[in-house]
Amino acid sequence: MTGERASPQAEGRSARLISWAPLAWLLLFFALPFVIVLKISFSRQRDGQPPYEPVLDPSGGLSNLIDEARKFSLESYSSLLSDSLYLESYLSSILIAGAATILALLIAYPVAYAMARAPRRWQPLLVILAIAPFWTSFLIRIYAWTMILKDEGLLNHALMSVGIIAAPIQIYATHWAVLIGIVYSYLPFMILPIYNALEKQDRTLIEAALDLGATRLRAFFCVTLPLSLRGVIAGCLLVFIPAVGEFVIPDLLGSSDTLMIGRTLWDEFASARNWPGAAALAVVMLVLLVIPIGYYQRMQSAGDRP
Amino acid sequence: MTEPLVRIESVSKHFGIVQAVDQVSLQIDRGEFFALLGPSGCGKTTLMRLLAGFEAPDTGRIFIDGEDMKDVPPYRRPVNMMFQSYALFPHMSVARNIGFGLLQQGLPRAEIDTRVADLLRLVRLEGYGERRPDQLSGGQKQRVALARALAPRPKLLLLDEPLAALDRKLREETQFELMHVQRDLGIAFMVVTHDQDEAMAMAQRIALMRAGCIEQIGDARSIYEEPQTLFVAEFIGEINLFDANIVASDAGPRVIGVGPLQFSFAAPAGMPAGFAKVAVRPERMVMSHLRTACAAEGEGIIADHAWLGDISVWRVSMGDGRIVRVSRGNAEAGAVFSRGDRVFVGFDPASARVLAS
């Protein structure tokens, strides 16, 4: 009778399997690599292949393994503190990412607001337009910005031809170029959550505020803005977190003195062949970013409470 | 003559090709409980939004307390509104919701607190001040919305379908509560509703709207007993409509029945000759197993009988298949009628309304 249907037990099994799948994914592609990075961060730099020790080769027997394990140290972490370059990299990353987040918020909020207030039938198209840049490779779009921002680039040409400036101003290979690149690249991640929060808002709430004597501006600050705060915070985290670790944008648009942790990490790893140092940098950055992510999670679950 | 609180002078408003409000004029007195009644899409909500200032009229003028409301934005009008969805601010406590209007007026904190406490008492929600709207029942939300709209002490309170979201039992209770609050505060209320029972129970005067126009304004009794148009007669309650002709005669124009009931009586003054409808409420119909003494009478068979607790309703199928509704209070004494009985039904011309059709 039920020949073609799976038995309830089989269905239960497959449901369990499905719930295990994301966990298995996380274990394989996040936890395991992270453990490897963690292990390297506690290792010592040496010349050779791989460029760190201990290697922990189980073929040498247990006693050899214990001897090797004695070589673990906190050296790379202490060097993070001793060399001001690392501290400056972290600080500068956080500053640049923070400034980019604020700039993106200031641009994205009016855009999201206009999208949410546009006629209903236009909104799907506007959302597609907001994410349209993703259809072109990220790398190509950043290269395109070098063409725009260079001294002889489009922007300087345009500014000079309308007479705003007399000589080219240097934007390319400055912090400003990095900032522009980050804001441009991550803007959709700010627009979409804010749009989502605004679009769901009941517009009669604004009418109620106006009716009760609030001007349009006060209605915005008393009702619209607080009710979209969840989208604002989500957008800020979605921009800030990846921007802190950004590598490509400072590498292509910034100057050699644009310190960002992603670049410092790459320099340690590739040029200095200091794998333990690079791994320690990565671990500290992850720990730093877990704080805002944890805050976001808590806020999300608090908001979901009935 | 004293200035009425609200004076609407031939106001029109259209959306696209829809004429939502068409040359409406009406007045609302101070302290009056007024109802705008009509089917959905009749323009009653638009008229209310014009009063609140959310829409601007295409033509015509609106005066509130003698002041022309042209170019006066919603936040400067002495009018507050209770929204159908209540529109409570979800991120604010009940107390902050109620105090919102007072805060906008720039009142000092202490005074806001006292007035909010007074309003919470008025709507019987003491102790609920710190709750969030989503922690309240539908009836409680409704009372918060009422308190919030009353807080700035408007001269006119607009209530958009105030009872629509409540269940039946709560509805009647809330209806009387609204009437008490209105009487105690002496603020003019304008209720917008599609529910005739609601309008008739609460309002001192009712304006019945249809397709952007006001069909009739009057108290519940006159709208029910003296409908001036066919639409009013049919919209409010149940009614029998009999076809008739108005014919000139030596003694003036007469109404001659052309349907299942035979009648001929003097037409009311001012009726043009031609086709007309005679409207009679079911409870005004006379029914008997024997000939009635009525000037209008016909014969039929009882097709259905419904016992509704307070009243009984009979549907009498006339010779030509048309149905006449007759109702009678169950507390009244009288003959017993059952399905299948052959009966005479009739009415007294004095209890009929002759309407042009």
XYZ file of C-alpha atoms in Angstrom:
663
model
C 0.000 0.000 0.000
C 2.605 2.537 1.069
C 5.267 0.909 -1.029
C 6.434 4.112 -2.670
C 6.530 6.172 0.481
C 9.384 6.155 2.915
C 8.506 4.724 6.306
C 8.191 7.195 9.193
C 11.445 5.883 10.647
C 13.265 6.477 7.377
C 11.775 9.964 7.206
C 13.009 10.657 10.730
C 16.444 9.462 9.744
C 16.608 11.674 6.705
C 15.386 14.638 8.750
C 18.209 14.007 11.228
C 20.672 13.727 8.367
C 19.544 17.052 6.962
C 19.962 18.748 10.322
C 23.470 17.301 10.604
C 24.527 18.471 7.152
C 25.202 22.147 8.028
C 27.062 21.070 11.148
C 29.222 18.688 9.131
C 29.871 21.486 6.660
C 30.934 23.849 9.432
C 33.176 21.210 10.996
C 34.863 20.380 7.731
C 35.285 23.850 6.274
C 35.434 26.090 9.313
C 36.336 24.255 12.516
C 38.982 21.993 11.026
C 40.854 24.733 9.123
C 40.588 26.941 12.183
C 42.158 24.253 14.367
C 45.004 24.026 11.833
C 45.462 27.804 11.906
C 45.323 27.749 15.700
C 47.967 25.044 15.803
C 50.238 26.972 13.445
C 49.784 30.112 15.537
C 51.296 28.279 18.495
C 54.205 26.994 16.396
C 57.647 28.485 15.795
C 58.968 29.890 12.546
C 61.817 27.960 10.924
C 63.466 27.707 7.512
C 62.288 24.739 5.559
C 59.145 23.081 4.335
C 56.722 23.619 6.037
C 58.138 26.855 7.400
C 57.168 26.117 11.018
C 57.723 23.559 13.714
C 56.599 21.283 15.311
C 55.058 19.283 12.464
C 53.592 16.490 14.620
C 54.342 13.498 12.451
C 52.725 10.441 14.088
C 55.086 8.080 12.198
C 57.957 8.971 14.622
C 56.228 7.280 17.538
C 54.603 8.628 20.691
C 57.764 9.785 22.494
C 58.874 11.749 19.451
C 55.395 13.289 19.297
C 55.658 14.446 22.934
C 59.142 15.907 22.287
C 57.814 17.752 19.284
C 54.808 19.069 21.228
C 57.207 20.749 23.683
C 58.158 23.106 20.856
C 54.695 24.840 21.001
C 54.997 28.400 22.252
C 53.198 31.714 22.612
C 56.044 33.437 20.798
C 54.018 34.673 17.824
C 51.360 36.137 20.140
C 53.914 37.987 22.226
C 55.511 39.355 19.064
C 52.073 40.748 18.079
C 52.270 42.911 21.181
C 55.935 43.806 20.905
C 55.862 45.038 17.324
C 53.696 48.178 17.031
C 53.102 47.409 13.320
C 50.489 44.798 14.217
C 48.691 46.967 16.728
C 48.646 49.808 14.216
C 47.288 47.481 11.556
C 44.427 46.415 13.786
C 43.668 49.973 14.800
C 43.861 51.316 11.272
C 41.678 48.441 9.968
C 39.042 49.183 12.579
C 39.195 52.917 11.854
C 38.921 52.492 8.087
C 36.191 49.866 8.400
C 34.342 52.034 10.945
C 34.537 55.134 8.758
C 33.413 53.113 5.734
C 30.493 51.720 7.741
C 29.333 55.179 8.799
C 29.690 56.516 5.247
C 27.836 53.543 3.808
C 25.056 54.030 6.360
C 24.696 57.706 5.466
C 24.414 56.840 1.781
C 22.367 53.653 2.134
C 19.656 54.949 4.463
C 18.209 57.527 2.054
C 18.525 55.034 -0.812
C 16.730 52.302 1.155
C 14.114 54.822 2.274
C 13.429 55.902 -1.287
C 13.234 52.260 -2.386
C 10.753 51.389 0.367
C 8.584 54.409 -0.467
C 8.647 53.779 -4.226
C 5.504 52.340 -5.844
C 5.104 48.658 -4.933
C 5.433 47.439 -8.485
C 8.836 49.109 -8.892
C 10.344 47.665 -5.759
C 11.474 44.255 -7.068
C 13.295 46.037 -9.907
C 14.952 48.451 -7.482
C 16.172 45.551 -5.351
C 17.656 43.917 -8.433
C 19.359 47.211 -9.355
C 20.799 47.466 -5.859
C 22.490 44.082 -6.212
C 23.275 44.453 -9.928
C 27.000 45.236 -9.296
C 27.417 41.672 -8.028
C 26.945 40.449 -11.577
C 30.400 41.734 -12.419
C 33.488 40.283 -10.783
C 34.480 42.076 -7.616
C 38.098 42.247 -8.748
C 37.199 43.848 -12.069
C 35.076 46.463 -10.353
C 37.953 47.397 -8.026
C 40.325 47.633 -11.020
C 37.771 49.897 -12.639
C 38.013 52.178 -9.635
C 41.762 52.535 -10.138
C 40.958 53.912 -13.604
C 38.502 56.371 -12.105
C 40.612 57.515 -9.171
C 44.097 57.792 -10.705
C 45.664 61.219 -11.162
C 44.945 61.096 -14.889
C 41.723 59.181 -14.247
C 38.099 59.922 -14.989
C 37.291 61.685 -11.740
C 40.168 64.156 -11.950
C 39.396 64.778 -15.618
C 35.787 65.488 -14.820
C 36.592 67.777 -11.894
C 39.149 69.695 -13.927
C 36.950 70.057 -16.994
C 34.179 71.695 -14.945
C 36.799 73.865 -13.254
C 36.391 72.691 -9.662
C 40.086 71.902 -9.435
C 43.037 73.226 -11.428
C 45.448 70.331 -11.001
C 44.775 66.641 -10.404
C 44.294 65.751 -6.752
C 45.719 62.512 -5.507
C 43.014 60.120 -4.458
C 44.400 56.885 -5.774
C 46.824 55.184 -3.381
C 45.472 57.061 -0.353
C 43.197 56.107 2.531
C 40.422 57.918 0.696
C 40.612 55.537 -2.235
C 40.409 52.575 0.153
C 37.434 54.171 1.853
C 35.674 54.817 -1.459
C 36.376 51.251 -2.566
C 35.015 49.709 0.616
C 31.913 51.902 0.693
C 31.201 51.141 -2.949
C 31.736 47.403 -2.609
C 29.709 46.872 0.551
C 26.911 49.374 -0.035
C 24.344 46.716 -1.113
C 24.898 44.894 2.197
C 23.854 48.071 3.979
C 20.960 48.935 1.667
C 19.183 45.596 1.687
C 18.663 45.044 5.439
C 17.596 48.665 5.914
C 15.236 48.458 2.950
C 13.835 45.245 4.373
C 13.165 46.893 7.745
C 11.610 50.003 6.179
C 9.534 48.132 3.650
C 7.821 46.089 6.367
C 6.898 49.185 8.310
C 3.224 50.017 8.653
C 2.816 53.457 7.112
C -0.234 54.266 9.205
C 2.226 54.591 12.099
C 3.621 57.702 10.424
C 0.106 59.038 9.902
C -0.617 58.356 13.567
C 2.484 60.321 14.566
C 1.512 63.240 12.294
C -2.024 63.112 13.619
C -0.711 63.347 17.179
C 1.156 66.533 16.395
C 4.576 65.367 15.205
C 6.085 67.145 12.217
C 7.379 64.956 9.375
C 10.917 65.221 10.707
C 9.904 64.294 14.261
C 7.772 61.415 12.965
C 10.864 60.129 11.188
C 13.085 60.304 14.266
C 10.429 59.047 16.707
C 8.915 56.260 14.613
C 10.584 55.420 11.292
C 14.193 55.422 12.502
C 13.743 53.448 15.756
C 11.635 50.872 13.933
C 14.354 50.381 11.309
C 17.182 50.120 13.859
C 17.411 46.361 13.488
C 18.089 46.756 9.781
C 20.632 49.500 10.488
C 22.559 47.338 12.956
C 22.424 44.303 10.674
C 23.703 46.428 7.777
C 26.508 47.953 9.869
C 27.735 44.515 10.952
C 27.473 43.156 7.427
C 29.711 46.002 6.238
C 32.034 46.389 9.214
C 32.988 42.747 9.743
C 34.205 41.930 6.220
C 35.649 45.440 5.807
C 37.988 44.952 8.777
C 39.549 41.935 7.103
C 39.463 43.418 3.612
C 42.590 42.626 1.571
C 41.943 43.244 -2.103
C 40.695 46.830 -1.826
C 43.610 48.245 0.230
C 46.014 46.242 -1.938
C 44.693 47.639 -5.220
C 43.537 51.118 -4.228
C 45.650 51.935 -1.186
C 49.253 52.987 -0.888
C 52.027 50.965 0.680
C 51.414 52.780 3.958
C 47.722 51.922 4.039
C 47.894 49.551 6.953
C 45.101 47.031 7.058
C 45.211 43.757 8.864
C 44.456 41.726 5.748
C 47.526 43.115 3.998
C 49.773 42.798 7.030
C 48.642 39.207 7.336
C 49.417 38.535 3.678
C 52.845 40.164 3.972
C 53.668 38.011 6.994
C 52.469 34.895 5.276
C 53.880 35.340 1.777
C 56.840 37.718 1.989
C 58.176 37.082 5.473
C 57.205 33.407 5.407
C 56.167 33.877 9.004
C 53.282 31.412 9.094
C 52.911 31.309 12.878
C 52.809 35.126 13.024
C 50.206 35.315 10.254
C 48.140 32.612 11.953
C 48.259 34.476 15.271
C 47.120 37.663 13.515
C 44.185 35.772 12.011
C 43.196 34.226 15.336
C 43.240 37.582 17.138
C 41.186 39.167 14.372
C 38.610 36.402 14.592
C 38.334 36.852 18.349
C 37.919 40.611 17.882
C 35.147 40.104 15.332
C 33.331 37.526 17.431
C 32.390 40.329 19.835
C 30.162 42.284 17.390
C 28.853 39.043 15.849
C 27.863 37.781 19.295
C 26.165 41.095 20.019
C 24.267 40.855 16.749
C 23.162 37.304 17.506
C 21.913 38.281 20.939
C 20.030 41.233 19.516
C 18.454 39.036 16.841
C 17.215 36.463 19.325
C 16.014 39.182 21.700
C 14.053 40.725 18.845
C 12.441 37.406 18.000
C 10.977 37.043 21.471
C 7.199 37.439 21.388
C -26.683 80.988 14.661
C -23.560 79.608 16.336
C -20.750 78.258 14.225
C -20.797 74.456 14.040
C -17.595 72.648 15.016
C -17.059 71.242 11.540
C -18.330 72.789 8.356
C -17.655 70.914 5.135
C -18.606 72.941 2.084
C -19.072 71.132 -1.246
C -15.858 69.156 -0.905
C -14.731 66.878 -3.753
C -11.789 64.535 -4.010
C -10.847 62.130 -6.756
C -8.189 59.442 -7.092
C -7.402 58.719 -10.726
C -10.753 58.264 -12.400
C -12.559 57.481 -9.144
C -14.602 60.306 -7.673
C -14.163 59.335 -4.016
C -15.967 62.329 -2.553
C -18.375 64.295 -4.688
C -19.643 67.740 -3.635
C -20.206 66.783 -0.015
C -21.469 69.363 2.431
C -22.207 68.652 6.072
C -21.868 70.080 9.521
C -20.983 68.548 12.841
C -21.935 70.281 16.067
C -19.859 70.637 19.186
C -20.120 67.579 21.396
C -22.036 65.649 18.792
C -21.684 61.932 18.129
C -21.780 61.726 14.357
C -21.550 58.671 12.140
C -20.515 58.340 8.508
C -22.177 55.189 7.302
C -21.921 53.482 3.962
C -20.757 50.444 2.050
C -17.042 50.021 1.397
C -15.796 52.334 -1.323
C -18.495 54.919 -0.708
C -15.965 57.623 0.169
C -16.509 57.748 3.920
C -12.875 56.943 4.724
C -11.669 59.569 2.248
C -13.939 62.160 3.829
C -12.492 61.291 7.235
C -8.916 61.517 5.911
C -9.779 64.922 4.439
C -10.832 66.041 7.907
C -7.651 64.639 9.474
C -5.556 66.379 6.832
C -4.020 63.280 5.242
C -5.650 64.233 1.965
C -6.350 67.664 0.484
C -9.694 68.313 -1.211
C -9.692 69.036 -4.958
C -12.378 71.626 -4.449
C -14.490 72.848 -1.557
C -13.534 73.991 1.903
C -13.343 72.516 5.357
C -13.700 74.642 8.470
C -12.962 73.318 11.917
C -13.956 75.610 14.764
C -14.376 78.411 12.249
C -10.849 78.080 10.891
C -10.237 77.233 7.254
C -8.223 73.986 7.162
C -6.740 74.669 3.746
C -2.956 74.181 3.957
C -3.169 73.230 7.648
C -1.081 70.046 8.024
C -2.392 67.092 10.071
C -0.120 67.906 12.993
C -1.645 71.356 13.448
C -5.300 70.337 13.292
C -7.402 70.148 16.470
C -8.433 66.705 15.308
C -7.183 63.292 16.340
C -7.861 59.937 14.846
C -8.265 56.432 16.141
C -7.033 54.191 13.366
C -8.811 51.012 12.366
C -5.576 49.060 12.845
C -5.008 51.162 16.019
C -1.494 52.028 14.666
C 0.062 51.801 18.130
C 3.817 52.415 18.105
C 5.219 48.914 18.654
C 8.516 50.158 20.094
C 6.915 52.259 22.809
C 5.212 51.303 26.046
C 1.494 51.918 26.502
C 2.259 55.017 28.582
C 4.639 56.434 25.966
C 2.092 55.731 23.238
C -0.573 57.658 25.136
C 1.863 60.441 26.018
C 3.171 60.816 22.451
C 0.770 63.596 21.493
C 1.428 65.444 24.745
C 5.171 65.236 24.202
C 4.710 66.802 20.767
C 2.806 69.650 22.413
C 5.873 70.259 24.553
C 4.163 69.697 27.903
C 6.435 69.205 30.931
C 7.194 65.607 31.929
C 5.246 65.793 35.190
C 2.083 66.985 33.488
C 2.378 64.313 30.803
C 2.663 61.666 33.512
C -0.443 62.889 35.338
C -2.498 63.118 32.187
C -1.372 59.696 30.987
C -2.341 58.249 34.382
C -5.760 59.915 34.109
C -6.279 58.495 30.620
C -5.204 55.009 31.708
C -7.852 55.221 34.414
C -10.439 56.475 31.903
C -9.925 53.456 29.658
C -9.564 51.105 32.668
C -5.956 50.154 31.971
C -4.307 51.193 35.243
C -1.156 49.186 35.747
C -0.709 48.552 32.029
C 1.422 51.635 31.392
C 4.701 49.759 31.045
C 3.361 47.020 28.778
C 4.210 46.856 25.099
C 1.377 46.925 22.559
C 2.127 43.341 21.508
C 1.450 42.192 25.078
C -2.144 43.445 24.935
C -5.380 41.840 23.792
C -7.371 43.324 20.926
C -9.771 45.085 23.277
C -6.934 46.536 25.338
C -5.155 47.804 22.222
C -8.371 49.479 21.167
C -8.574 51.265 24.517
C -4.936 52.370 24.303
C -5.626 53.745 20.824
C -8.644 55.620 22.192
C -6.642 57.042 25.106
C -3.792 58.067 22.801
C -6.161 59.870 20.437
C -7.931 61.607 23.330
C -4.714 62.691 25.057
C -4.083 65.922 23.089
C -7.694 66.934 23.890
C -8.880 67.259 20.299
C -12.037 69.170 19.444
C -13.025 66.336 17.141
C -12.131 62.678 17.425
C -12.262 60.605 14.256
C -12.834 56.885 14.745
C -12.191 54.642 11.751
C -14.247 51.460 12.082
C -13.559 51.487 15.831
C -15.227 48.161 16.555
C -14.391 46.219 13.399
C -11.441 44.336 14.886
C -13.278 43.224 18.024
C -15.313 40.088 18.495
C -19.062 40.319 18.830
C -19.419 40.289 22.591
C -16.707 42.867 23.138
C -18.192 45.004 20.412
C -21.406 45.853 22.209
C -19.593 46.534 25.469
C -17.053 48.789 23.736
C -19.838 50.553 21.868
C -21.436 51.671 25.136
C -18.032 52.553 26.565
C -17.336 54.844 23.616
C -20.716 56.504 24.146
C -19.959 57.061 27.851
C -16.508 58.496 27.148
C -17.950 60.769 24.494
C -20.704 62.030 26.778
C -18.362 62.508 29.741
C -15.697 64.411 27.795
C -18.086 66.325 25.557
C -15.718 65.945 22.580
C -17.348 65.599 19.182
C -16.891 62.086 17.770
C -17.127 61.127 14.146
C -17.323 57.396 13.606
C -16.767 55.909 10.180
C -18.429 52.550 9.811
C -20.032 50.181 7.354
C -22.092 48.620 10.128
C -25.552 50.175 10.377
C -26.225 48.720 13.830
C -23.084 50.355 15.158
C -23.981 53.713 13.641
C -27.593 53.561 14.767
C -26.713 52.534 18.313
C -24.052 55.169 18.927
C -24.637 58.206 16.793
C -26.956 61.129 17.355
C -26.869 61.805 13.642
C -25.909 59.597 10.751
C -24.794 60.587 7.271
C -25.373 57.756 4.841
C -22.932 57.864 1.925
C -22.974 56.232 -1.453
C -20.576 56.674 -4.362
C -19.025 59.800 -2.883
C -22.314 61.540 -2.149
C -24.371 61.902 0.980
C -27.736 60.253 0.481
C -29.340 61.310 3.731
C -28.414 62.880 7.047
C -30.543 62.382 10.118
C -30.974 60.565 13.389
C -31.262 56.788 13.432
C -35.049 56.883 13.608
C -35.552 59.158 10.632
C -33.041 57.231 8.511
C -34.809 53.991 9.310
C -38.407 55.150 9.218
C -38.206 57.928 6.653
C -35.659 56.916 4.018
C -35.517 59.559 1.314
C -34.008 57.386 -1.395
C -34.304 53.806 -2.496
C -30.644 53.243 -1.579
C -31.185 54.358 2.015
C -34.296 52.205 2.301
C -32.487 49.123 1.082
C -29.172 49.731 2.885
C -30.674 50.143 6.348
C -32.472 47.070 7.684
C -34.878 44.883 5.780
C -37.586 46.335 3.596
C -40.280 45.256 1.139
C -40.362 47.190 -2.114
C -43.571 47.162 -4.118
C -43.789 48.419 -7.676
C -46.268 51.192 -8.226
C -47.328 53.856 -10.678
C -48.085 57.413 -9.794
C -51.076 58.466 -11.806
C -52.861 61.774 -11.973
C -56.538 61.785 -10.993
C -59.265 64.326 -10.258
C -58.384 64.260 -6.566
C -54.639 64.724 -7.191
C -51.932 62.149 -8.001
C -52.438 58.633 -6.661
C -50.149 55.677 -6.078
C -51.464 52.557 -7.808
C -49.973 49.178 -6.974
C -48.862 47.095 -9.938
C -47.441 44.151 -8.057
C -48.846 41.347 -5.986
C -50.518 43.803 -3.616
C -53.493 45.843 -4.737
C -53.515 49.400 -3.507
C -54.436 52.882 -4.446
C -53.812 55.844 -2.192
C -53.073 59.521 -2.462
C -49.478 60.198 -3.422
C -47.363 62.350 -1.102
C -46.928 65.918 -2.259
C -44.242 66.605 -4.803
C -43.995 63.109 -6.287
C -43.613 63.223 -10.065
C -45.905 61.038 -12.117
C -44.422 57.762 -13.341
C -42.877 54.655 -11.937
C -42.234 54.465 -8.169
C -41.482 52.054 -5.357
C -43.485 51.718 -2.194
C -41.260 50.695 0.712
C -42.658 49.002 3.802
C -40.654 47.555 6.702
C -41.451 43.893 7.510
C -42.585 44.795 11.024
C -45.092 47.271 9.543
C -46.717 44.560 7.413
C -50.038 43.101 8.545
C -50.618 39.389 8.095
C -53.812 37.435 8.700
C -55.537 34.206 7.727
C -58.603 36.336 6.978
C -58.915 39.450 4.874
C -57.053 42.373 6.471
C -58.580 45.762 6.846
C -55.639 47.394 5.053
C -55.921 49.645 2.028
C -53.124 47.591 0.410
C -53.543 43.876 0.354
C -52.568 40.684 -1.431
C -52.766 36.947 -0.954
C -49.979 34.409 -0.727
C -48.624 31.270 0.892
C -46.088 31.213 3.702
C -42.924 29.785 2.139
C -40.598 30.051 5.116
C -40.685 30.838 8.779
C -37.657 31.707 10.861
C -37.785 32.068 14.616
C -34.971 34.424 15.638
C -35.496 34.653 19.375
C -36.735 38.196 19.709
C -38.672 38.214 16.451
C -40.121 35.804 13.921
C -39.750 36.343 10.202
C -42.056 34.935 7.566
C -41.459 34.919 3.834
C -44.763 34.940 2.014
C -44.726 33.819 -1.593
C -47.245 35.893 -3.548
C -49.233 34.710 -6.544
C -46.630 35.957 -9.011
C -43.759 34.328 -7.121
C -42.537 37.502 -5.466
C -41.603 37.332 -1.807
C -42.978 39.586 0.912
C -41.212 39.649 4.285
C -43.286 39.972 7.417
C -41.877 40.092 10.927
C -43.405 40.249 14.387
C -42.018 40.371 17.886
C -42.292 37.000 19.564
C -43.529 38.673 22.737
C -46.582 40.006 20.889
C -49.826 38.024 21.038
C -51.413 36.982 17.759
C -52.420 34.165 15.482
C -49.995 31.310 14.865
C -48.684 31.110 11.303
C -46.954 28.084 9.859
C -45.307 27.185 6.617
C -47.853 26.462 3.896
C -50.618 28.624 5.392
C -52.611 30.666 2.913
C -52.524 34.230 4.238
C -53.416 37.794 3.378
C -50.661 40.387 3.752
C -51.152 44.115 3.644
C -50.017 47.453 4.938
C -51.396 50.776 5.954
C -50.357 53.515 3.482
C -49.373 55.679 6.470
C -46.562 53.257 7.294
C -45.275 53.144 3.719
C -42.694 55.367 2.029
C -43.215 56.198 -1.630
C -39.827 56.561 -3.344
C -38.978 57.586 -6.863
C -37.077 54.849 -8.658
